[in-house]
PDB file of C-alpha atoms in Angstrom:
ATOM      1  CA  MET A   1       0.000   0.000   0.000  1.00 40.00           C
ATOM      2  CA  ILE A   2       1.535   3.309  -1.104  1.00 45.00           C
ATOM      3  CA  GLY A   3       0.317   6.630   0.218  1.00 62.00           C
ATOM      4  CA  ALA A   4      -2.012   7.391   3.071  1.00 87.00           C
ATOM      5  CA  LEU A   5      -5.731   6.663   2.902  1.00 94.00           C
ATOM      6  CA  GLN A   6      -7.876   9.789   2.694  1.00 97.00           C
ATOM      7  CA  ILE A   7     -11.685   9.830   2.548  1.00 98.00           C
ATOM      8  CA  GLY A   8     -13.630  13.014   1.834  1.00 98.00           C
ATOM      9  CA  THR A   9     -12.185  16.509   2.050  1.00 97.00           C
ATOM     10  CA  VAL A  10     -11.022  18.990   4.686  1.00 97.00           C
ATOM     11  CA  PRO A  11     -11.280  22.816   4.683  1.00 96.00           C
ATOM     12  CA  TRP A  12      -7.504  23.354   4.599  1.00 97.00           C
ATOM     13  CA  THR A  13      -4.439  22.530   2.517  1.00 96.00           C
ATOM     14  CA  ASN A  14      -0.785  21.773   3.223  1.00 96.00           C
ATOM     15  CA  GLU A  15      -0.050  25.319   2.098  1.00 97.00           C
ATOM     16  CA  ASP A  16      -2.436  26.668   4.740  1.00 98.00           C
ATOM     17  CA  MET A  17      -0.554  24.603   7.288  1.00 98.00           C
ATOM     18  CA  ARG A  18       2.818  25.814   6.080  1.00 98.00           C
ATOM     19  CA  LYS A  19       1.732  29.443   6.438  1.00 98.00           C
ATOM     20  CA  SER A  20       0.710  28.803  10.062  1.00 98.00           C
ATOM     21  CA  LEU A  21       3.978  27.246  11.239  1.00 98.00           C
ATOM     22  CA  ARG A  22       5.654  30.459  12.384  1.00 98.00           C
ATOM     23  CA  GLU A  23       2.619  31.544  14.419  1.00 98.00           C
ATOM     24  CA  PHE A  24       2.495  28.136  16.067  1.00 98.00           C
ATOM     25  CA  VAL A  25       6.188  28.179  17.001  1.00 98.00           C
ATOM     26  CA  GLU A  26       5.643  31.509  18.750  1.00 98.00           C
ATOM     27  CA  VAL A  27       2.849  29.809  20.739  1.00 98.00           C
ATOM     28  CA  TYR A  28       4.925  26.674  21.357  1.00 98.00           C
ATOM     29  CA  GLU A  29       7.792  28.700  22.799  1.00 97.00           C
ATOM     30  CA  ARG A  30       5.423  29.831  25.583  1.00 98.00           C
ATOM     31  CA  ARG A  31       4.377  26.294  26.574  1.00 98.00           C
ATOM     32  CA  PRO A  32       4.244  25.783  30.354  1.00 98.00           C
ATOM     33  CA  ILE A  33       5.758  22.278  30.345  1.00 98.00           C
ATOM     34  CA  ARG A  34       9.205  22.181  28.768  1.00 96.00           C
ATOM     35  CA  ASP A  35       9.667  18.408  29.018  1.00 96.00           C
ATOM     36  CA  ASN A  36       6.471  16.740  27.845  1.00 96.00           C
ATOM     37  CA  SER A  37       7.965  13.274  27.387  1.00 93.00           C
ATOM     38  CA  GLY A  38       5.146  10.764  27.031  1.00 93.00           C
ATOM     39  CA  GLY A  39       2.838  13.444  25.654  1.00 95.00           C
ATOM     40  CA  MET A  40       2.559  15.503  22.470  1.00 97.00           C
ATOM     41  CA  GLN A  41       5.652  17.075  20.929  1.00 96.00           C
ATOM     42  CA  ALA A  42       5.860  19.872  18.334  1.00 97.00           C
ATOM     43  CA  PRO A  43       4.571  17.903  15.283  1.00 96.00           C
ATOM     44  CA  HIS A  44       1.325  16.819  16.949  1.00 97.00           C
ATOM     45  CA  MET A  45       0.970  19.974  19.003  1.00 98.00           C
ATOM     46  CA  PHE A  46       1.013  21.908  15.730  1.00 98.00           C
ATOM     47  CA  LEU A  47      -1.507  19.615  14.042  1.00 98.00           C
ATOM     48  CA  ALA A  48      -3.942  19.751  16.971  1.00 98.00           C
ATOM     49  CA  TRP A  49      -3.564  23.532  17.309  1.00 98.00           C
ATOM     50  CA  PHE A  50      -4.043  24.099  13.570  1.00 98.00           C
ATOM     51  CA  VAL A  51      -7.107  21.859  13.147  1.00 98.00           C
ATOM     52  CA  LEU A  52      -8.886  23.185  16.231  1.00 98.00           C
ATOM     53  CA  LYS A  53      -8.071  26.780  15.323  1.00 98.00           C
ATOM     54  CA  THR A  54      -9.518  26.127  11.853  1.00 98.00           C
ATOM     55  CA  LEU A  55     -12.661  24.345  13.084  1.00 98.00           C
ATOM     56  CA  SER A  56     -13.177  26.894  15.902  1.00 98.00           C
ATOM     57  CA  PRO A  57     -15.506  24.670  17.968  1.00 98.00           C
ATOM     58  CA  LYS A  58     -17.576  26.061  20.824  1.00 98.00           C
ATOM     59  CA  ALA A  59     -16.461  23.164  23.038  1.00 98.00           C
ATOM     60  CA  ILE A  60     -13.540  20.729  23.153  1.00 98.00           C
ATOM     61  CA  ILE A  61     -13.646  17.374  24.927  1.00 98.00           C
ATOM     62  CA  GLU A  62     -10.141  16.077  25.626  1.00 98.00           C
ATOM     63  CA  SER A  63      -9.777  12.436  26.657  1.00 98.00           C
ATOM     64  CA  GLY A  64      -6.288  11.673  27.962  1.00 98.00           C
ATOM     65  CA  LEU A  65      -4.499  14.623  29.573  1.00 98.00           C
ATOM     66  CA  TRP A  66      -1.105  13.302  30.655  1.00 97.00           C
ATOM     67  CA  LEU A  67       0.555  16.395  32.229  1.00 98.00           C
ATOM     68  CA  GLY A  68      -1.948  18.934  30.860  1.00 98.00           C
ATOM     69  CA  GLN A  69       0.023  20.502  28.015  1.00 98.00           C
ATOM     70  CA  GLY A  70      -2.712  19.714  25.485  1.00 98.00           C
ATOM     71  CA  THR A  71      -5.293  21.597  27.545  1.00 98.00           C
ATOM     72  CA  TRP A  72      -3.058  24.669  27.551  1.00 98.00           C
ATOM     73  CA  LEU A  73      -2.655  24.349  23.775  1.00 98.00           C
ATOM     74  CA  PHE A  74      -6.405  24.161  23.214  1.00 98.00           C
ATOM     75  CA  GLU A  75      -6.834  27.362  25.208  1.00 98.00           C
ATOM     76  CA  GLN A  76      -4.455  29.069  22.788  1.00 98.00           C
ATOM     77  CA  ALA A  77      -6.165  27.655  19.698  1.00 98.00           C
ATOM     78  CA  CYS A  78      -9.758  28.293  20.825  1.00 98.00           C
ATOM     79  CA  PRO A  79      -9.773  30.892  23.617  1.00 98.00           C
ATOM     80  CA  ALA A  80     -13.586  31.075  23.701  1.00 98.00           C
ATOM     81  CA  ALA A  81     -14.261  27.314  23.726  1.00 98.00           C
ATOM     82  CA  ASP A  82     -15.613  25.415  26.731  1.00 98.00           C
ATOM     83  CA  LEU A  83     -13.098  22.769  27.795  1.00 98.00           C
ATOM     84  CA  HIS A  84     -13.991  19.320  29.162  1.00 98.00           C
ATOM     85  CA  CYS A  85     -10.910  17.374  30.267  1.00 98.00           C
ATOM     86  CA  ILE A  86     -10.868  13.647  31.087  1.00 98.00           C
ATOM     87  CA  ASP A  87      -8.193  11.480  32.671  1.00 97.00           C
ATOM     88  CA  ILE A  88      -8.070   8.597  35.128  1.00 92.00           C
ATOM     89  CA  ASP A  89      -5.260  10.258  37.099  1.00 94.00           C
ATOM     90  CA  LEU A  90      -5.689  13.998  37.553  1.00 97.00           C
ATOM     91  CA  SER A  91      -3.011  14.086  40.265  1.00 97.00           C
ATOM     92  CA  ARG A  92      -0.153  14.084  37.747  1.00 96.00           C
ATOM     93  CA  LEU A  93      -1.292  17.291  36.024  1.00 98.00           C
ATOM     94  CA  GLN A  94       1.378  19.988  35.862  1.00 98.00           C
ATOM     95  CA  TYR A  95      -0.958  22.410  34.081  1.00 98.00           C
ATOM     96  CA  ARG A  96      -4.560  22.780  35.187  1.00 98.00           C
ATOM     97  CA  SER A  97      -6.892  25.246  33.478  1.00 98.00           C
ATOM     98  CA  ASN A  98      -9.212  27.492  35.454  1.00 97.00           C
ATOM     99  CA  ARG A  99     -11.574  27.381  32.471  1.00 95.00           C
ATOM    100  CA  ALA A 100     -11.913  23.612  32.182  1.00 98.00           C
ATOM    101  CA  THR A 101     -14.276  21.090  33.742  1.00 98.00           C
ATOM    102  CA  TYR A 102     -12.356  17.972  34.809  1.00 98.00           C
ATOM    103  CA  TYR A 103     -13.581  14.359  34.969  1.00 98.00           C
ATOM    104  CA  ASN A 104     -11.875  11.173  36.163  1.00 96.00           C
ATOM    105  CA  ARG A 105     -14.218   8.732  34.451  1.00 96.00           C
ATOM    106  CA  ASP A 106     -14.415   7.466  30.899  1.00 97.00           C
ATOM    107  CA  PHE A 107     -15.752   9.609  28.037  1.00 97.00           C
ATOM    108  CA  SER A 108     -18.470   7.051  27.329  1.00 97.00           C
ATOM    109  CA  THR A 109     -19.929   7.318  30.868  1.00 97.00           C
ATOM    110  CA  ILE A 110     -20.417  11.113  30.974  1.00 98.00           C
ATOM    111  CA  ASP A 111     -23.695  12.916  30.268  1.00 97.00           C
ATOM    112  CA  TRP A 112     -23.061  15.159  27.245  1.00 98.00           C
ATOM    113  CA  SER A 113     -26.672  16.235  26.745  1.00 96.00           C
ATOM    114  CA  ASN A 114     -25.863  19.911  27.395  1.00 96.00           C
ATOM    115  CA  VAL A 115     -23.049  20.055  24.821  1.00 97.00           C
ATOM    116  CA  SER A 116     -23.780  21.182  21.241  1.00 96.00           C
ATOM    117  CA  LYS A 117     -22.754  18.089  19.269  1.00 96.00           C
ATOM    118  CA  ASN A 118     -22.115  19.760  15.905  1.00 96.00           C
ATOM    119  CA  GLU A 119     -20.046  22.525  17.500  1.00 98.00           C
ATOM    120  CA  THR A 120     -17.872  20.293  19.676  1.00 98.00           C
ATOM    121  CA  ALA A 121     -14.529  18.699  18.810  1.00 98.00           C
ATOM    122  CA  LEU A 122     -13.455  15.462  20.497  1.00 98.00           C
ATOM    123  CA  PHE A 123      -9.729  14.920  21.028  1.00 98.00           C
ATOM    124  CA  PHE A 124      -8.693  11.373  21.929  1.00 98.00           C
ATOM    125  CA  ASP A 125      -5.196  10.766  23.267  1.00 97.00           C
ATOM    126  CA  ASP A 126      -6.175   7.959  25.630  1.00 96.00           C
ATOM    127  CA  HIS A 127      -4.800   4.825  23.935  1.00 94.00           C
ATOM    128  CA  GLN A 128      -8.234   3.220  23.803  1.00 96.00           C
ATOM    129  CA  ASN A 129     -10.021   1.316  21.043  1.00 97.00           C
ATOM    130  CA  ALA A 130     -10.525   4.043  18.405  1.00 98.00           C
ATOM    131  CA  TYR A 131     -13.166   2.007  16.578  1.00 98.00           C
ATOM    132  CA  GLN A 132     -15.292   1.912  19.722  1.00 97.00           C
ATOM    133  CA  ARG A 133     -14.677   5.607  20.251  1.00 98.00           C
ATOM    134  CA  VAL A 134     -16.137   6.296  16.802  1.00 98.00           C
ATOM    135  CA  MET A 135     -19.214   4.189  17.540  1.00 98.00           C
ATOM    136  CA  THR A 136     -19.730   5.917  20.892  1.00 98.00           C
ATOM    137  CA  ALA A 137     -19.267   9.371  19.352  1.00 98.00           C
ATOM    138  CA  LYS A 138     -21.861   8.541  16.695  1.00 97.00           C
ATOM    139  CA  TRP A 139     -24.303   7.332  19.342  1.00 97.00           C
ATOM    140  CA  PHE A 140     -23.880  10.620  21.235  1.00 98.00           C
ATOM    141  CA  GLY A 141     -24.266  12.595  17.983  1.00 98.00           C
ATOM    142  CA  PHE A 142     -20.804  14.202  17.792  1.00 98.00           C
ATOM    143  CA  SER A 143     -19.411  15.159  14.391  1.00 98.00           C
ATOM    144  CA  HIS A 144     -15.737  16.188  14.755  1.00 98.00           C
ATOM    145  CA  LEU A 145     -13.115  13.792  16.128  1.00 98.00           C
ATOM    146  CA  LEU A 146      -9.326  13.910  16.385  1.00 98.00           C
ATOM    147  CA  PHE A 147      -7.269  10.805  17.208  1.00 98.00           C
ATOM    148  CA  GLU A 148      -3.716  11.507  18.354  1.00 97.00           C
ATOM    149  CA  ASP A 149      -2.351   7.937  18.421  1.00 94.00           C
ATOM    150  CA  ASN A 150      -3.338   6.511  15.032  1.00 97.00           C
ATOM    151  CA  TYR A 151      -0.791   3.707  14.937  1.00 97.00           C
ATOM    152  CA  PRO A 152      -0.050   1.660  11.785  1.00 96.00           C
ATOM    153  CA  PRO A 153      -0.482  -2.133  11.707  1.00 95.00           C
ATOM    154  CA  SER A 154       1.920  -4.072  13.959  1.00 89.00           C
ATOM    155  CA  ARG A 155       2.737  -0.953  15.987  1.00 95.00           C
ATOM    156  CA  GLY A 156       1.288   0.748  19.037  1.00 94.00           C
ATOM    157  CA  ASP A 157      -0.845  -0.273  21.988  1.00 93.00           C
ATOM    158  CA  CYS A 158      -4.416   0.194  20.762  1.00 95.00           C
ATOM    159  CA  TYR A 159      -6.795  -0.606  17.923  1.00 97.00           C
ATOM    160  CA  SER A 160      -6.391   2.491  15.753  1.00 97.00           C
ATOM    161  CA  LEU A 161      -8.406   3.670  12.761  1.00 98.00           C
ATOM    162  CA  LYS A 162      -5.339   3.108  10.571  1.00 97.00           C
ATOM    163  CA  LYS A 163      -5.436  -0.550  11.639  1.00 97.00           C
ATOM    164  CA  VAL A 164      -9.184  -0.722  11.028  1.00 98.00           C
ATOM    165  CA  PHE A 165      -8.813   0.472   7.440  1.00 97.00           C
ATOM    166  CA  ALA A 166      -5.827  -1.836   6.899  1.00 96.00           C
ATOM    167  CA  GLN A 167      -8.054  -4.700   8.158  1.00 97.00           C
ATOM    168  CA  SER A 168      -5.129  -5.868  10.272  1.00 96.00           C
ATOM    169  CA  GLY A 169      -6.915  -6.419  13.574  1.00 97.00           C
ATOM    170  CA  PHE A 170      -5.022  -5.851  16.798  1.00 96.00           C
ATOM    171  CA  ALA A 171      -2.833  -8.089  18.934  1.00 91.00           C
ATOM    172  CA  PRO A 172      -2.144  -6.823  22.482  1.00 84.00           C
ATOM    173  CA  THR A 173       1.474  -7.909  22.176  1.00 65.00           C
ATOM    174  CA  SER A 174       2.053  -5.675  19.118  1.00 45.00           C
ATOM    175  CA  SER A 175       5.542  -4.205  18.908  1.00 45.00           C
ATOM    176  CA  GLY A 176       5.717  -0.739  20.366  1.00 43.00           C
ATOM    177  CA  GLN A 177       3.557  -1.346  23.443  1.00 42.00           C
ATOM    178  CA  THR A 178       5.148   0.113  26.561  1.00 41.00           C
ATOM    179  CA  SER A 179       4.746  -0.751  30.207  1.00 39.00           C
ATOM    180  CA  LEU A 180       3.353   2.716  30.953  1.00 45.00           C
ATOM    181  CA  THR A 181       0.594   2.614  28.357  1.00 44.00           C
ATOM    182  CA  SER A 182      -0.154  -1.012  29.223  1.00 43.00           C
ATOM    183  CA  ALA A 183      -0.677  -0.026  32.844  1.00 45.00           C
ATOM    184  CA  ILE A 184      -2.938   2.867  31.878  1.00 47.00           C
ATOM    185  CA  LYS A 185      -5.041   0.640  29.627  1.00 44.00           C
ATOM    186  CA  ASN A 186      -5.384  -2.045  32.261  1.00 45.00           C
ATOM    187  CA  GLN A 187      -6.446   0.548  34.816  1.00 46.00           C
ATOM    188  CA  LEU A 188      -9.027   1.953  32.419  1.00 47.00           C
ATOM    189  CA  ALA A 189     -10.407  -1.497  31.749  1.00 45.00           C
ATOM    190  CA  SER A 190     -10.773  -2.230  35.449  1.00 42.00           C
ATOM    191  CA  LEU A 191     -12.306   1.135  36.309  1.00 44.00           C
ATOM    192  CA  PHE A 192     -14.680   1.654  33.433  1.00 43.00           C
ATOM    193  CA  LYS A 193     -15.342  -1.892  32.172  1.00 43.00           C
ATOM    194  CA  PRO A 194     -15.813  -0.930  28.495  1.00 47.00           C
ATOM    195  CA  THR A 195     -17.760  -3.265  26.222  1.00 47.00           C
ATOM    196  CA  LEU A 196     -14.487  -4.493  24.771  1.00 53.00           C
ATOM    197  CA  PRO A 197     -11.371  -4.057  26.944  1.00 59.00           C
ATOM    198  CA  ALA A 198      -8.815  -1.721  25.382  1.00 63.00           C
ATOM    199  CA  GLY A 199      -6.230  -4.497  25.228  1.00 68.00           C
ATOM    200  CA  ALA A 200      -8.527  -7.167  23.795  1.00 84.00           C
ATOM    201  CA  HIS A 201      -7.342  -9.173  20.801  1.00 91.00           C
ATOM    202  CA  ILE A 202      -9.183  -8.242  17.586  1.00 96.00           C
ATOM    203  CA  PRO A 203      -8.806 -10.607  14.605  1.00 96.00           C
ATOM    204  CA  PRO A 204      -8.143  -9.238  11.117  1.00 97.00           C
ATOM    205  CA  ASN A 205     -11.472  -8.351   9.547  1.00 97.00           C
ATOM    206  CA  SER A 206     -13.171  -6.196   6.901  1.00 97.00           C
ATOM    207  CA  VAL A 207     -16.390  -5.573   8.873  1.00 98.00           C
ATOM    208  CA  ASP A 208     -14.975  -2.745  10.996  1.00 98.00           C
ATOM    209  CA  ALA A 209     -13.660  -0.876   7.945  1.00 98.00           C
ATOM    210  CA  GLN A 210     -17.037  -1.245   6.239  1.00 98.00           C
ATOM    211  CA  TYR A 211     -18.729   0.294   9.278  1.00 98.00           C
ATOM    212  CA  LEU A 212     -16.388   3.282   9.198  1.00 98.00           C
ATOM    213  CA  ARG A 213     -16.940   3.846   5.492  1.00 98.00           C
ATOM    214  CA  ARG A 214     -20.712   3.819   6.016  1.00 98.00           C
ATOM    215  CA  ASN A 215     -20.655   6.201   8.966  1.00 98.00           C
ATOM    216  CA  ILE A 216     -18.026   8.834   8.259  1.00 98.00           C
ATOM    217  CA  ILE A 217     -17.834  11.675   5.770  1.00 98.00           C
ATOM    218  CA  THR A 218     -14.133  12.380   6.207  1.00 98.00           C
ATOM    219  CA  TYR A 219     -11.093  10.426   7.326  1.00 98.00           C
ATOM    220  CA  HIS A 220      -7.972  12.543   6.984  1.00 98.00           C
ATOM    221  CA  GLU A 221      -4.509  11.561   8.174  1.00 98.00           C
ATOM    222  CA  LEU A 222      -2.741  14.789   9.060  1.00 98.00           C
ATOM    223  CA  PRO A 223       0.716  15.153   7.511  1.00 97.00           C
ATOM    224  CA  PRO A 224       3.983  15.368   9.402  1.00 97.00           C
ATOM    225  CA  VAL A 225       5.729  18.727   9.172  1.00 98.00           C
ATOM    226  CA  PHE A 226       8.863  16.795   8.222  1.00 97.00           C
ATOM    227  CA  LYS A 227       9.332  13.132   7.353  1.00 96.00           C
ATOM    228  CA  VAL A 228      12.716  11.840   8.506  1.00 96.00           C
ATOM    229  CA  ASP A 229      14.548   8.621   7.663  1.00 96.00           C
ATOM    230  CA  LYS A 230      13.524   6.602  10.711  1.00 95.00           C
ATOM    231  CA  THR A 231      10.208   6.067  12.502  1.00 96.00           C
ATOM    232  CA  ARG A 232       9.834   6.364  16.258  1.00 94.00           C
ATOM    233  CA  TRP A 233      10.554   2.599  16.353  1.00 95.00           C
ATOM    234  CA  GLY A 234      13.929   3.014  14.642  1.00 95.00           C
ATOM    235  CA  ASP A 235      13.137   1.332  11.325  1.00 96.00           C
ATOM    236  CA  PRO A 236      12.971   2.912   7.835  1.00 97.00           C
ATOM    237  CA  TRP A 237      10.068   5.331   7.405  1.00 96.00           C
ATOM    238  CA  ASP A 238       8.946   4.088   4.010  1.00 95.00           C
ATOM    239  CA  ASN A 239       5.535   4.213   2.376  1.00 91.00           C
ATOM    240  CA  GLN A 240       5.315   0.457   1.990  1.00 91.00           C
ATOM    241  CA  ASN A 241       5.148  -0.199   5.735  1.00 92.00           C
ATOM    242  CA  TYR A 242       4.154   3.268   6.912  1.00 96.00           C
ATOM    243  CA  PRO A 243       1.873   5.026   4.387  1.00 95.00           C
ATOM    244  CA  THR A 244       2.118   8.718   5.219  1.00 96.00           C
ATOM    245  CA  PRO A 245       0.631  11.920   3.765  1.00 96.00           C
ATOM    246  CA  THR A 246       2.937  14.322   1.939  1.00 96.00           C
ATOM    247  CA  PRO A 247       4.863  16.323   4.583  1.00 97.00           C
ATOM    248  CA  VAL A 248       4.195  20.030   5.008  1.00 97.00           C
ATOM    249  CA  LEU A 249       7.892  20.807   4.408  1.00 97.00           C
ATOM    250  CA  SER A 250      10.693  18.913   2.689  1.00 95.00           C
ATOM    251  CA  SER A 251      13.620  20.862   4.157  1.00 95.00           C
ATOM    252  CA  VAL A 252      14.359  23.456   6.808  1.00 96.00           C
ATOM    253  CA  GLU A 253      13.833  26.845   5.178  1.00 94.00           C
ATOM    254  CA  GLU A 254      14.131  29.014   8.300  1.00 97.00           C
ATOM    255  CA  PRO A 255      15.662  28.412  11.753  1.00 97.00           C
ATOM    256  CA  TYR A 256      12.308  28.381  13.589  1.00 97.00           C
ATOM    257  CA  GLN A 257      11.345  25.225  11.671  1.00 97.00           C
ATOM    258  CA  GLN A 258      14.182  23.162  13.186  1.00 97.00           C
ATOM    259  CA  VAL A 259      12.076  22.108  16.184  1.00 97.00           C
ATOM    260  CA  PHE A 260       9.845  20.071  13.867  1.00 97.00           C
ATOM    261  CA  VAL A 261      12.867  18.118  12.621  1.00 97.00           C
ATOM    262  CA  ASP A 262      14.215  17.615  16.131  1.00 96.00           C
ATOM    263  CA  GLU A 263      10.887  16.138  17.283  1.00 96.00           C
ATOM    264  CA  ALA A 264       9.793  14.567  13.971  1.00 96.00           C
ATOM    265  CA  MET A 265      10.020  10.995  15.252  1.00 95.00           C
ATOM    266  CA  SER A 266       7.107  11.610  17.627  1.00 94.00           C
ATOM    267  CA  TYR A 267       4.664  11.564  14.683  1.00 96.00           C
ATOM    268  CA  THR A 268       1.891   8.934  14.903  1.00 96.00           C
ATOM    269  CA  TRP A 269      -0.442   9.648  11.954  1.00 97.00           C
ATOM    270  CA  MET A 270      -2.889  11.842  13.827  1.00 98.00           C
ATOM    271  CA  SER A 271      -6.279  11.720  12.095  1.00 98.00           C
ATOM    272  CA  TYR A 272      -9.352  13.924  11.758  1.00 98.00           C
ATOM    273  CA  VAL A 273     -12.762  12.283  11.358  1.00 98.00           C
ATOM    274  CA  LYS A 274     -16.074  13.895  10.470  1.00 98.00           C
ATOM    275  CA  MET A 275     -19.075  11.711  11.258  1.00 98.00           C
ATOM    276  CA  LYS A 276     -22.116  11.122   9.105  1.00 97.00           C
ATOM    277  CA  HIS A 277     -25.512  11.499  10.783  1.00 94.00           C
ATOM    278  CA  GLY A 278     -29.002  10.886   9.503  1.00 81.00           C
TER     279      GLY A 278
END
């Protein structure tokens, strides 16, 4: 398979993204957490900031907070948006917003009846089953979804949309799973008892991909700012094993862009999904 799968269209181009890089770097330089290891780095911080700034939702629901850097970023992208922030362990937050409502239970168990579904963006960085997240979001009536960890087949610790479309299934022992994310997933499974545990084995199948194609308008894998030689797993970043959208930039044109090269290996095929309703 060569090239990244894209379904439908989005209201922006790579050129729009390129023109926004300098503004983002000025924002990124003000970030409150200098070492966000285990969380988003510059490539994904830029993508999340750019998409949310473009969509300009009235509310953002963030599932998976880590240290809280993402919440700060969303405040910069959408200063008027209501923020709903979810994590099983709020004690580790280094940044806590005075504007946000915090929850320590799963997204699927919260009453969202007072949130405008068409004007809300969901941001999932919780290493859960993305296919189930899509089904739950559709049931609630939400339209705009962002998935931060959209791992390719054989990599990562969750059943991602990229795996669904590749019809690869998911094996809990997939290469790339870490003890930290394993512990988080196990804790989630014990606390929230989802229909299908996050670490459950899923056999290769075409049914899940067919469901997505019937129920979404757009599936868009957001491009890396730079594509470097090696993936985060240390192997060649080629389009045969890792289909990837065309990068925003091919070389460093100005010094401020260097941060995207330095942190390029943190890229995990972040995706934007627009749901179909009715």
